[in-house]
Amino acid sequence: MKRTRWYKDAFIYQIYPRSFCDSNGDGIGDLRGIISKLDYLKELGVTAVWLSPCYKSPNDDNGYDISDYRDIMDEFGTLEDWEEMVEGMHKRGIKLIMDLVVNHTSDEHYWFQEARKSKDNPYRDYYIWSKGKGKNGKKPPNNWTSRFGGSAWEYCEETDEYYLHLFTKKQPDLNWKNPKVRQEVHDIVKYWLDKGCDGFRCDVITYIAKEDGLPDGRWNIALRGDEHFNNHPTIHSYLHALNKEVLSNYDCMTVGEGPGMNVENAIKYTSEENEELDTVFTFEHMNTDTYFQLIPRKFKLSRLKKVFAKYQHGLRNKGWNSLYFENHDQPRCLPRFVGDYGPYRKQAAKMLAVALYMQQGTPYIYQGQEIGMTNYPWKSLDEFQDVMVKYVMGVINKIAPFLKGYVFKVMKWRARDNARTPMQWNDEENAGFTTGKPWLPVNPNYKEINVADAMKDEDSIFHFYKKLIRFRLGNKIIIHGTFRQMYEKSNDIYCYERSYEGQRLMVICNFKNKEVGFKLPAEVVYDSAELVLHNYDYDRKLEDMKLRPYEAMVFLLK
Ligand code: GLC
Ligand code: CA
C-alpha cells in the first residue's frame, strides 16, 4: 500500500460528540447529530474529522474509558449510524480519524472484569498488578500519582493486590509488556481501518510503556512517576510493530498525544524512517500561560513564539507536528492568548488563526473555535462535571481545604468543561444543540455567538476560517516552505516568513488590542507584494505600517 501522507495537506476538525449536536432530545450529542451537520463541515472546508471516543463506555471520563472497543456507546447510536456517518463523510471528501485509547481501558471492560477475579485468570496480565507496601501491605506499591491527582494505585480486595491507573480508578492501565495486549490493539486498529476509518488519534500514547520493577518516581509536587512511564525507551518497538504489521497496510494517518513531548522525542516518533507515528500533539506551547498546564501565569507572546520557532526548526525535514490552540482538554483560546479583546473579538480570533495556521504542520480546529466560542461563566465548583475537577478537589479537600477558593479561580479559567459546553448552532433555545436539557449548560453568549449568525455575516470568524482553509489547502509554501521568524523578542508582534521555491509568504500578526507600529526588516526585499489574507476590510501596502488592534495579514512576495 502506498502511503500518500495526506495528513501533510489536511485541515482537521475535532468533534467532541457529546457536545456537538443532539438528534433525539436526550441532551447528549450523538452520531445522527453529526450526520446532520456534515454539510456544515463541507462548507467550512475541512478535509478530515478527528472524532473523540464514541465506543461503549460507562463515561467516567466521557468515553476515554472504553468498555467495548468494537461497538458504539448507546447514547451515541449504533454501528449502523457510524457506517452512515463515515459514508457521508467520505462522500463529501472528508476523512475520519478515530480516537484510540489504549493506555487504559474502562474497569468495566470484560478483560478487567476477568482480570480482577483471580491471579491466575487468563486476563490477569492484561493489566498491571502489584502487592502493597508497608507493614500490612496497605500502602500503594509506589509513589506514582494519577494525572488527575492522588495515588495511581487502587486496592483490589479479591486478590489483595493493587492495580495501576494513571488516570481515574475506573481507567486501569493496560500492560503493554504482554504480547497478547499488543495483539489485541493491532486487531482493534485493523477492525476500524477495515470498516473505513482513515486513521487514529492515539490517546496519551507516550505513557504506554512502563519501567520494569515499577520504581518510585522522583519527588514532584503533583505528578510523580513520569520518568518511569513517559516516553519510555521500549515504546518505540511497540509503535514500530503496530506500524509495520497494521498501519502500513493502509493509507491512513496517526497522531500521538504526547504530554511532556520535546523536539527530540517528537522526531523519534514521527521521523518517516522510524515508521512509528506520523504526527504528534506537543504541549509546550500550552505552557506559555501556565505552569505544568495548570497553574496560571501571565501569557507572554515571546514565550509562545519561542516554542513555535523551536518546533518549526527542530522538526523540519525530520518529523511532523500538529498545529492547535484548542481541544477538549483545553480552555478556549479567546481570550487566553489575546488578553482583553474588548470590541475586537472577531479580529482577535482571526488573527490567532493566521498566527497558528500559516506555520508548518497539520492544522486542527476544535468545534466552536471557528465561531469564536469562549469559556463558560462558571459560578461555583459544583457546576463542573469533569472527573478531573473531582479528583483535584478530592486531593485539595484532604490536604489543603483552605485553597478551595483559589482552585475555583483556577478551574474557572482552566477546566476542561470550558471546551465541552454545547456547540452553539443558533440563537434558539439551547443554542439549537438539543430540544431537551443539555448535559452541560449552554454558554449564555449563544445569542451573539452561534453558527447561524456567523454563516449569514460575511465578515464573521467562520467566513474567515473558510477563506483561510481554502488558501492553505494545496499551498506548497505553507505545507513545505522554510520558516524564518523576525522580531523574536517582540511581545506585540508575531512575524514570520515562509519560503518555497522562490515564493514567499510574509505573515504579520499584532497580538495587542491597540495600534502597534511595524517596520519591515530591511533584509526583506521583493518585487511585488500581494495581500492574500487580511482580517480588516481595507487595502494594505506592505510599506505603510501602523498595525490596527489584532491586525493580521499575509503577503505573497515575489
Ligand atoms: C487524554 C484525553 C483526555 C483524557 C485522558 C485519559 O489526555 O485527551 O481527555 O482524560 O487522555 O484518557
Ligand atoms: Ca442524543
Coordinates of C-alpha atoms and ligand atoms in Angstrom, one line a residue:
M1 CA 0.0 0.0 0.0
K2 CA 1.4 3.4 -1.0
R3 CA 1.1 5.8 1.9
T4 CA 0.3 9.2 0.4
R5 CA 0.9 11.1 3.7
W6 CA -2.2 13.1 3.0
Y7 CA -2.1 14.5 6.6
K8 CA 0.5 16.9 5.5
D9 CA -2.1 18.7 3.4
A10 CA -5.2 18.3 5.5
F11 CA -7.3 20.5 7.7
I12 CA -8.7 18.6 10.6
Y13 CA -11.8 19.4 12.6
Q14 CA -12.2 17.8 16.1
I15 CA -15.6 16.7 17.2
Y16 CA -16.4 16.0 20.8
P17 CA -19.5 14.0 20.1
R18 CA -21.2 14.5 23.5
S19 CA -21.3 18.3 22.9
F20 CA -21.7 18.6 19.1
C21 CA -25.3 18.0 18.1
D22 CA -28.1 16.0 19.8
S23 CA -30.6 14.4 17.3
N24 CA -33.0 12.8 19.8
G25 CA -33.6 15.3 22.6
D26 CA -31.9 13.4 25.4
G27 CA -29.5 16.3 25.9
I28 CA -26.4 14.4 24.7
G29 CA -24.8 14.8 21.3
D30 CA -24.8 11.7 19.1
L31 CA -23.7 10.3 15.7
R32 CA -27.0 11.2 14.0
G33 CA -26.4 14.7 15.2
I34 CA -23.0 14.6 13.5
I35 CA -24.6 13.2 10.3
S36 CA -27.0 16.2 10.2
K37 CA -24.0 18.6 10.3
L38 CA -21.8 17.1 7.6
D39 CA -22.8 19.7 5.0
Y40 CA -21.7 22.3 7.5
L41 CA -18.3 20.7 7.8
K42 CA -18.1 20.5 4.0
E43 CA -19.0 24.2 3.7
L44 CA -16.3 25.1 6.3
G45 CA -13.9 23.2 4.0
V46 CA -12.2 20.8 6.4
T47 CA -10.8 17.6 4.9
A48 CA -10.9 15.3 7.9
V49 CA -12.6 14.9 11.3
W50 CA -11.0 13.7 14.5
L51 CA -13.8 12.2 16.5
S52 CA -13.3 11.9 20.2
P53 CA -14.2 8.4 21.5
C54 CA -17.6 7.1 20.6
Y55 CA -17.1 3.5 21.8
K56 CA -19.1 1.7 24.5
S57 CA -18.2 3.3 27.8
P58 CA -19.6 3.9 31.3
N59 CA -18.5 7.5 30.8
D60 CA -16.3 8.0 33.9
D61 CA -14.1 10.2 31.6
N62 CA -16.6 10.9 28.8
G63 CA -15.7 7.9 26.6
Y64 CA -12.0 7.9 27.4
D65 CA -12.8 4.8 29.4
I66 CA -13.7 2.2 26.9
S67 CA -15.6 -1.0 27.8
D68 CA -16.0 -2.4 24.3
Y69 CA -13.6 -1.2 21.5
R70 CA -15.7 -2.7 18.7
D71 CA -19.1 -1.1 19.4
I72 CA -20.7 2.3 19.8
M73 CA -21.8 4.0 23.0
D74 CA -25.6 3.6 23.5
E75 CA -26.1 7.3 23.9
F76 CA -24.3 8.0 20.6
G77 CA -26.1 5.5 18.5
T78 CA -25.3 2.2 16.7
L79 CA -22.7 0.8 14.4
E80 CA -25.1 1.4 11.5
D81 CA -25.2 5.1 12.4
W82 CA -21.4 5.0 12.4
E83 CA -21.3 3.5 9.0
E84 CA -23.7 6.0 7.6
M85 CA -21.6 8.8 9.2
V86 CA -18.4 7.6 7.6
E87 CA -20.1 7.1 4.3
G88 CA -21.5 10.6 4.5
M89 CA -18.0 12.0 5.3
H90 CA -16.3 10.1 2.5
K91 CA -18.9 11.3 0.0
R92 CA -18.0 14.8 0.9
G93 CA -14.3 14.3 0.7
I94 CA -13.8 14.2 4.5
K95 CA -11.7 11.5 6.2
L96 CA -12.4 10.1 9.6
I97 CA -9.8 9.8 12.4
M98 CA -11.0 7.8 15.4
D99 CA -9.6 8.2 19.0
L100 CA -7.6 5.2 20.0
V101 CA -7.5 4.9 23.8
V102 CA -5.2 2.1 24.6
N103 CA -3.1 3.2 27.5
H104 CA -6.0 2.0 29.6
T105 CA -9.5 0.5 29.3
S106 CA -12.6 1.0 31.5
D107 CA -12.7 -1.1 34.6
E108 CA -16.0 -2.3 33.1
H109 CA -14.2 -3.8 30.1
Y110 CA -14.6 -7.6 30.0
W111 CA -10.8 -8.0 30.2
F112 CA -10.6 -6.1 33.5
Q113 CA -13.7 -7.8 34.9
E114 CA -12.0 -11.1 34.3
A115 CA -8.5 -9.9 35.4
R116 CA -9.6 -8.8 38.8
K117 CA -11.2 -12.2 39.7
S118 CA -8.0 -14.1 40.4
K119 CA -4.3 -14.1 40.0
D120 CA -4.4 -17.0 37.5
N121 CA -7.2 -15.6 35.4
P122 CA -6.1 -15.6 31.7
Y123 CA -6.6 -11.8 31.5
R124 CA -4.7 -11.1 34.7
D125 CA -1.6 -10.0 32.8
Y126 CA -3.6 -7.6 30.6
Y127 CA -3.2 -5.1 33.5
I128 CA -0.5 -4.0 35.9
W129 CA -0.8 -5.5 39.4
S130 CA 1.4 -5.3 42.4
K131 CA 1.5 -6.1 46.1
G132 CA 1.0 -3.3 48.5
K133 CA 3.9 -2.0 50.6
G134 CA 4.3 -1.2 54.3
K135 CA 3.7 -3.5 57.3
N136 CA 0.4 -5.0 56.3
G137 CA 0.8 -4.3 52.6
K138 CA -1.7 -1.4 53.0
K139 CA 0.4 1.2 51.2
P140 CA 0.4 1.6 47.4
P141 CA 3.2 -0.2 45.6
N142 CA 5.0 3.0 44.6
N143 CA 4.5 6.8 44.8
W144 CA 3.2 7.4 41.2
T145 CA 0.3 9.7 41.0
S146 CA -2.7 9.7 38.8
R147 CA -2.6 12.5 36.2
F148 CA -5.8 13.8 37.8
G149 CA -4.4 13.7 41.4
G150 CA -3.9 11.2 44.2
S151 CA -2.2 7.8 44.1
A152 CA -2.2 6.0 40.8
W153 CA -2.9 2.7 42.6
E154 CA -6.2 1.2 43.6
Y155 CA -6.6 -1.7 46.0
C156 CA -8.5 -4.7 44.8
E157 CA -9.8 -6.9 47.6
E158 CA -10.4 -10.1 45.5
T159 CA -6.7 -10.8 45.1
D160 CA -5.2 -8.5 47.8
E161 CA -3.2 -6.5 45.1
Y162 CA -3.3 -3.1 43.7
Y163 CA -3.7 -2.2 40.0
L164 CA -2.2 0.8 38.3
H165 CA -4.4 3.7 36.9
L166 CA -2.6 6.8 35.6
F167 CA -6.0 8.4 35.2
T168 CA -9.1 7.6 37.2
K169 CA -9.5 4.4 39.1
K170 CA -12.1 3.4 36.5
Q171 CA -9.3 3.6 33.9
P172 CA -6.9 0.7 34.7
D173 CA -3.7 0.8 32.6
L174 CA -3.1 -1.9 30.1
N175 CA 0.1 -4.0 30.4
W176 CA 1.8 -3.5 27.1
K177 CA 4.6 -5.8 28.0
N178 CA 2.1 -8.6 27.4
P179 CA 2.3 -9.6 23.7
K180 CA -1.4 -10.5 23.9
V181 CA -2.3 -6.9 24.8
R182 CA -0.3 -5.7 21.8
Q183 CA -2.0 -8.2 19.6
E184 CA -5.4 -7.0 20.8
V185 CA -4.6 -3.4 20.0
H186 CA -3.4 -4.5 16.5
D187 CA -6.7 -6.3 16.0
I188 CA -8.8 -3.3 17.2
V189 CA -6.9 -0.9 14.8
K190 CA -7.3 -3.3 11.9
Y191 CA -11.0 -3.7 12.7
W192 CA -11.7 0.0 12.4
L193 CA -9.4 0.5 9.4
D194 CA -11.2 -2.3 7.6
K195 CA -14.5 -0.6 8.4
G196 CA -13.4 2.5 6.6
C197 CA -11.8 4.8 9.2
D198 CA -8.8 6.7 8.0
G199 CA -6.6 7.0 11.0
F200 CA -6.2 7.4 14.7
R201 CA -5.5 10.0 17.3
C202 CA -3.6 8.0 19.9
D203 CA -4.6 9.0 23.4
V204 CA -1.7 9.5 25.8
I205 CA 0.3 7.1 23.7
T206 CA 3.6 8.2 25.3
Y207 CA 2.5 6.6 28.6
I208 CA 2.0 3.0 27.4
A209 CA 5.5 1.6 28.3
K210 CA 6.4 1.3 31.9
E211 CA 9.7 0.8 33.6
D212 CA 10.4 -2.8 34.9
G213 CA 10.0 -3.1 38.6
L214 CA 7.8 0.0 38.8
P215 CA 10.3 2.1 40.8
D216 CA 9.3 5.2 42.8
G217 CA 9.3 8.4 41.0
R218 CA 11.4 11.4 42.0
W219 CA 9.7 14.0 44.1
N220 CA 7.3 16.3 42.3
I221 CA 4.5 18.3 43.8
A222 CA 1.7 16.8 41.8
L223 CA 2.8 14.4 39.0
R224 CA 5.1 11.7 40.2
G225 CA 6.5 8.7 38.2
D226 CA 6.7 10.4 34.8
E227 CA 10.3 9.5 34.2
H228 CA 9.3 5.8 34.5
F229 CA 6.5 5.7 32.0
N230 CA 6.5 8.8 29.8
N231 CA 8.4 8.2 26.6
H232 CA 10.0 5.0 28.0
P233 CA 12.5 3.6 25.5
T234 CA 10.6 0.4 25.0
I235 CA 7.7 2.3 23.5
H236 CA 9.4 2.6 20.1
S237 CA 9.4 -1.1 19.4
Y238 CA 5.7 -1.3 20.3
L239 CA 4.8 1.5 17.9
H240 CA 7.0 0.2 15.2
A241 CA 5.4 -3.2 15.3
L242 CA 1.9 -1.6 15.2
N243 CA 3.0 0.4 12.2
K244 CA 4.7 -2.5 10.3
E245 CA 2.0 -5.0 11.0
V246 CA -1.1 -3.0 10.6
L247 CA -0.9 0.7 9.8
S248 CA 1.5 0.4 6.9
N249 CA -1.1 -1.7 5.0
Y250 CA -3.4 1.3 4.8
D251 CA -3.2 4.9 3.5
C252 CA -4.0 6.1 7.0
M253 CA -2.5 8.6 9.5
T254 CA -1.8 8.6 13.2
V255 CA -1.3 11.5 15.6
G256 CA 0.0 10.7 19.0
E257 CA -0.9 12.7 22.0
G258 CA 2.4 13.5 23.8
P259 CA 2.2 15.2 27.1
G260 CA 5.8 16.1 28.1
M261 CA 7.0 15.7 24.5
N262 CA 10.0 17.6 23.3
V263 CA 11.6 18.1 19.9
E264 CA 13.9 15.2 20.2
N265 CA 11.1 12.8 21.2
A266 CA 8.8 14.2 18.6
I267 CA 11.4 13.3 15.9
K268 CA 11.8 9.8 17.2
Y269 CA 8.1 9.2 17.0
T270 CA 7.5 10.8 13.7
S271 CA 10.5 10.5 11.5
E272 CA 9.5 8.6 8.4
E273 CA 12.4 6.1 8.6
N274 CA 11.4 5.1 12.1
E275 CA 7.9 4.0 11.0
E276 CA 6.1 4.7 14.2
L277 CA 3.6 7.5 14.3
D278 CA 3.0 10.1 11.5
T279 CA 2.5 13.1 13.7
V280 CA 2.2 14.2 17.3
F281 CA 0.4 16.7 19.5
T282 CA 3.0 18.5 21.5
F283 CA 2.1 20.6 24.6
E284 CA 4.9 23.1 25.2
H285 CA 3.0 26.0 23.6
M286 CA 0.2 25.3 26.1
N287 CA 2.6 26.2 28.9
T288 CA 3.1 29.7 27.7
D289 CA 0.4 30.9 30.1
T290 CA 0.6 28.1 32.7
Y291 CA 2.9 26.2 34.9
F292 CA 2.5 22.5 34.4
Q293 CA -0.5 23.2 32.2
L294 CA -2.5 24.0 35.3
I295 CA -1.3 26.9 37.4
P296 CA -2.0 30.3 35.7
R297 CA 0.8 32.5 34.7
K298 CA 0.7 35.7 32.6
F299 CA 0.7 34.9 28.9
K300 CA 3.8 36.1 27.1
L301 CA 3.9 36.3 23.4
S302 CA 7.6 35.9 23.2
R303 CA 7.4 32.7 25.1
L304 CA 4.8 31.3 22.7
K305 CA 6.9 32.4 19.7
K306 CA 10.0 30.7 21.1
V307 CA 8.2 27.4 21.4
F308 CA 6.7 27.7 17.9
A309 CA 10.0 28.5 16.4
K310 CA 11.7 25.7 18.3
Y311 CA 9.4 23.1 16.7
Q312 CA 9.2 24.7 13.3
H313 CA 13.0 24.5 13.0
G314 CA 13.5 21.3 15.1
L315 CA 11.1 19.1 13.2
R316 CA 11.9 20.5 9.7
N317 CA 12.7 17.6 7.4
K318 CA 12.9 15.3 10.4
G319 CA 9.4 14.9 11.8
W320 CA 5.9 16.3 11.6
N321 CA 4.0 18.4 14.1
S322 CA 0.3 19.4 14.6
L323 CA -1.0 23.0 14.9
Y324 CA -3.6 23.5 17.5
F325 CA -4.8 26.1 20.1
E326 CA -7.8 24.2 21.4
N327 CA -9.2 20.7 22.1
H328 CA -11.5 19.0 24.6
D329 CA -8.8 19.3 27.3
Q330 CA -8.0 22.9 26.9
P331 CA -9.8 26.2 27.7
R332 CA -10.9 28.3 24.7
C333 CA -8.2 30.3 23.0
L334 CA -10.2 33.5 23.3
P335 CA -9.2 35.4 25.4
R336 CA -6.4 33.0 26.5
F337 CA -3.7 34.2 24.1
V338 CA -5.0 37.7 23.2
G339 CA -6.0 39.2 26.6
D340 CA -8.9 41.6 26.9
Y341 CA -10.1 42.0 23.3
G342 CA -12.9 44.5 24.1
P343 CA -14.8 45.2 20.8
Y344 CA -12.2 43.3 18.7
R345 CA -13.4 39.7 19.3
K346 CA -13.6 38.9 15.6
Q347 CA -10.3 40.4 14.7
A348 CA -8.6 38.7 17.6
A349 CA -10.0 35.2 16.7
K350 CA -9.0 35.7 13.0
M351 CA -5.5 36.9 14.0
L352 CA -4.9 33.8 16.1
A353 CA -5.9 31.6 13.2
V354 CA -3.4 33.4 10.9
A355 CA -0.6 33.2 13.5
L356 CA -1.1 29.5 14.0
Y357 CA -2.1 28.0 10.7
M358 CA 0.4 29.7 8.4
Q359 CA 3.1 27.6 10.1
Q360 CA 4.2 24.1 9.1
G361 CA 2.3 21.1 10.5
T362 CA -1.2 19.5 10.3
P363 CA -3.8 22.0 11.4
Y364 CA -6.7 21.2 13.8
I365 CA -9.8 23.2 14.6
Y366 CA -11.8 22.3 17.7
Q367 CA -15.6 22.5 17.4
G368 CA -16.8 26.1 18.1
Q369 CA -13.3 27.6 17.5
E370 CA -14.4 28.6 14.0
I371 CA -17.1 30.8 15.5
G372 CA -15.0 32.1 18.4
M373 CA -16.7 30.3 21.3
T374 CA -15.5 31.3 24.7
N375 CA -15.1 29.9 28.2
Y376 CA -18.3 29.5 30.3
P377 CA -19.1 31.9 33.2
W378 CA -18.9 29.3 36.0
K379 CA -20.4 30.4 39.3
S380 CA -19.3 27.6 41.6
L381 CA -17.2 24.4 41.8
D382 CA -20.3 22.2 41.8
E383 CA -21.2 23.2 38.3
F384 CA -18.2 21.3 36.8
Q385 CA -18.9 17.8 35.6
D386 CA -15.4 16.8 34.6
V387 CA -14.0 13.9 36.6
M388 CA -10.6 15.8 36.6
V389 CA -12.1 18.5 38.8
K390 CA -13.5 15.9 41.1
Y391 CA -10.1 14.3 41.5
V392 CA -8.4 17.6 42.1
M393 CA -11.0 18.5 44.7
G394 CA -10.5 15.2 46.4
V395 CA -6.9 16.0 46.9
I396 CA -7.5 19.6 47.9
N397 CA -10.2 18.7 50.4
K398 CA -7.7 16.2 52.0
I399 CA -4.6 18.3 52.2
A400 CA -5.5 22.0 51.8
P401 CA -9.2 22.7 52.0
F402 CA -8.4 26.4 52.5
L403 CA -7.3 26.5 48.9
K404 CA -10.8 25.8 47.6
G405 CA -11.4 29.4 46.6
Y406 CA -8.2 29.5 44.7
V407 CA -8.9 26.2 43.0
F408 CA -12.2 27.5 41.8
K409 CA -10.5 30.6 40.3
V410 CA -8.0 28.3 38.5
M411 CA -10.7 25.9 37.3
K412 CA -13.0 28.7 36.1
W413 CA -10.2 29.5 33.7
R414 CA -8.6 26.1 33.2
A415 CA -11.3 23.5 33.5
R416 CA -11.8 21.2 30.5
D417 CA -15.6 21.7 30.7
N418 CA -14.9 25.2 29.2
A419 CA -14.4 23.5 25.9
R420 CA -17.2 21.0 26.4
T421 CA -20.2 23.2 26.7
P422 CA -22.6 22.5 23.8
M423 CA -21.9 23.7 20.3
Q424 CA -23.8 26.9 19.6
W425 CA -25.7 26.4 16.4
N426 CA -28.3 29.2 16.5
D427 CA -30.0 31.7 18.8
E428 CA -32.9 29.4 19.6
E429 CA -33.4 27.6 22.9
N430 CA -30.2 25.7 24.0
A431 CA -28.5 27.2 21.0
G432 CA -30.1 24.6 18.8
F433 CA -27.9 21.9 20.3
T434 CA -30.8 19.9 21.8
T435 CA -34.5 20.1 22.3
G436 CA -34.1 18.6 25.7
K437 CA -31.9 19.5 28.7
P438 CA -28.2 19.7 27.7
W439 CA -25.9 17.5 29.7
L440 CA -23.7 20.6 30.3
P441 CA -25.1 24.1 30.2
V442 CA -25.0 26.2 27.1
N443 CA -22.9 29.3 27.3
P444 CA -25.3 32.2 27.7
N445 CA -23.5 34.2 25.0
Y446 CA -25.1 31.9 22.3
K447 CA -27.4 34.7 21.3
E448 CA -24.4 36.6 19.9
I449 CA -22.0 33.7 19.2
N450 CA -23.6 31.0 17.0
V451 CA -23.2 29.3 13.7
A452 CA -26.4 30.5 12.0
D453 CA -25.5 34.2 12.6
A454 CA -21.9 33.6 11.6
M455 CA -22.9 32.0 8.4
K456 CA -25.0 35.0 7.5
D457 CA -22.3 37.5 8.3
E458 CA -19.7 37.7 5.5
D459 CA -17.3 39.3 8.0
S460 CA -17.6 36.6 10.6
I461 CA -14.9 34.4 12.1
F462 CA -16.5 31.5 10.3
H463 CA -16.1 33.0 6.9
F464 CA -12.5 33.9 7.6
Y465 CA -11.8 30.3 8.6
K466 CA -13.4 29.2 5.4
K467 CA -11.2 31.5 3.4
L468 CA -8.1 30.6 5.3
I469 CA -8.7 26.9 4.9
R470 CA -9.1 27.3 1.2
F471 CA -6.0 29.3 1.0
R472 CA -4.0 26.8 2.9
L473 CA -5.0 23.6 1.3
G474 CA -2.7 22.7 -1.5
N475 CA -0.5 25.7 -0.8
K476 CA 3.1 24.4 -1.2
I477 CA 4.7 27.3 0.6
I478 CA 2.7 26.6 3.7
I479 CA 3.0 22.8 3.5
H480 CA 6.7 22.6 2.7
G481 CA 8.3 26.0 3.0
T482 CA 11.1 27.0 5.3
F483 CA 10.3 29.2 8.4
R484 CA 12.1 32.3 9.4
Q485 CA 11.0 34.4 12.3
M486 CA 11.6 38.1 12.7
Y487 CA 11.5 40.3 15.8
E488 CA 11.7 37.2 18.0
K489 CA 11.8 39.3 21.2
S490 CA 8.7 41.4 20.5
N491 CA 5.8 40.8 22.8
D492 CA 3.4 42.6 20.4
I493 CA 4.0 41.1 17.0
Y494 CA 4.4 37.7 15.6
C495 CA 6.1 38.0 12.2
Y496 CA 7.5 35.2 10.1
E497 CA 8.4 34.4 6.6
R498 CA 7.7 31.1 4.8
S499 CA 9.6 30.4 1.7
Y500 CA 9.4 27.7 -1.0
E501 CA 11.0 27.5 -4.5
G502 CA 11.3 31.3 -4.8
Q503 CA 7.9 32.1 -3.5
R504 CA 7.5 33.6 -0.1
L505 CA 4.7 34.4 2.4
M506 CA 5.1 37.2 4.9
V507 CA 2.9 36.7 8.0
I508 CA 2.4 39.7 10.3
C509 CA 0.2 39.5 13.4
N510 CA -0.5 42.1 16.0
F511 CA -1.3 40.3 19.3
K512 CA -2.2 43.6 21.0
N513 CA -5.7 45.2 21.4
K514 CA -4.2 48.5 20.3
E515 CA -2.3 50.0 17.4
V516 CA 1.3 48.9 17.1
G517 CA 4.0 50.3 14.8
F518 CA 5.7 47.9 12.5
K519 CA 8.6 48.2 10.1
L520 CA 9.5 45.6 7.6
P521 CA 13.1 44.4 8.3
A522 CA 15.4 45.9 5.8
E523 CA 16.7 42.5 4.6
V524 CA 13.3 41.6 3.2
V525 CA 13.4 42.6 -0.4
Y526 CA 10.8 41.8 -3.0
D527 CA 9.5 43.0 -6.4
S528 CA 5.8 42.6 -5.6
A529 CA 3.8 42.1 -2.5
E530 CA 0.2 40.9 -2.9
L531 CA -2.1 40.9 0.2
V532 CA -3.6 37.4 0.2
L533 CA -5.2 37.2 3.7
H534 CA -6.3 40.1 5.9
N535 CA -8.6 40.4 8.9
Y536 CA -9.5 44.0 8.2
D537 CA -11.6 45.3 5.3
Y538 CA -9.3 47.8 3.6
D539 CA -6.3 47.7 1.3
R540 CA -2.8 47.4 2.7
K541 CA 0.6 48.1 1.3
L542 CA 3.5 46.4 2.9
E543 CA 5.2 49.7 3.3
D544 CA 2.9 51.7 5.5
M545 CA 2.7 50.0 8.8
K546 CA 0.7 51.0 11.7
L547 CA -1.0 47.8 12.7
R548 CA -4.5 48.1 14.0
P549 CA -5.7 46.1 17.0
Y550 CA -5.1 42.4 16.3
E551 CA -4.5 43.1 12.7
A552 CA -3.2 40.0 10.8
M553 CA -2.1 39.8 7.2
V554 CA -0.3 37.6 4.9
F555 CA 1.5 38.9 1.8
L556 CA 2.7 36.9 -1.1
L557 CA 6.1 38.2 -2.0
K558 CA 7.8 37.8 -5.4
Ligands
GLC1 C1 -6.2 12.3 27.1 C2 -7.5 12.8 26.7 C3 -8.2 13.2 27.9 C4 -8.4 12.0 28.8 C5 -7.1 11.3 29.1 C6 -7.3 10.0 29.6 O1 -5.4 13.3 27.6 O2 -7.4 13.8 25.8 O3 -9.5 13.8 27.7 O4 -9.0 12.4 30.1 O5 -6.3 11.2 27.9 O6 -7.8 9.1 28.6
CA2 CA -28.8 12.3 21.8

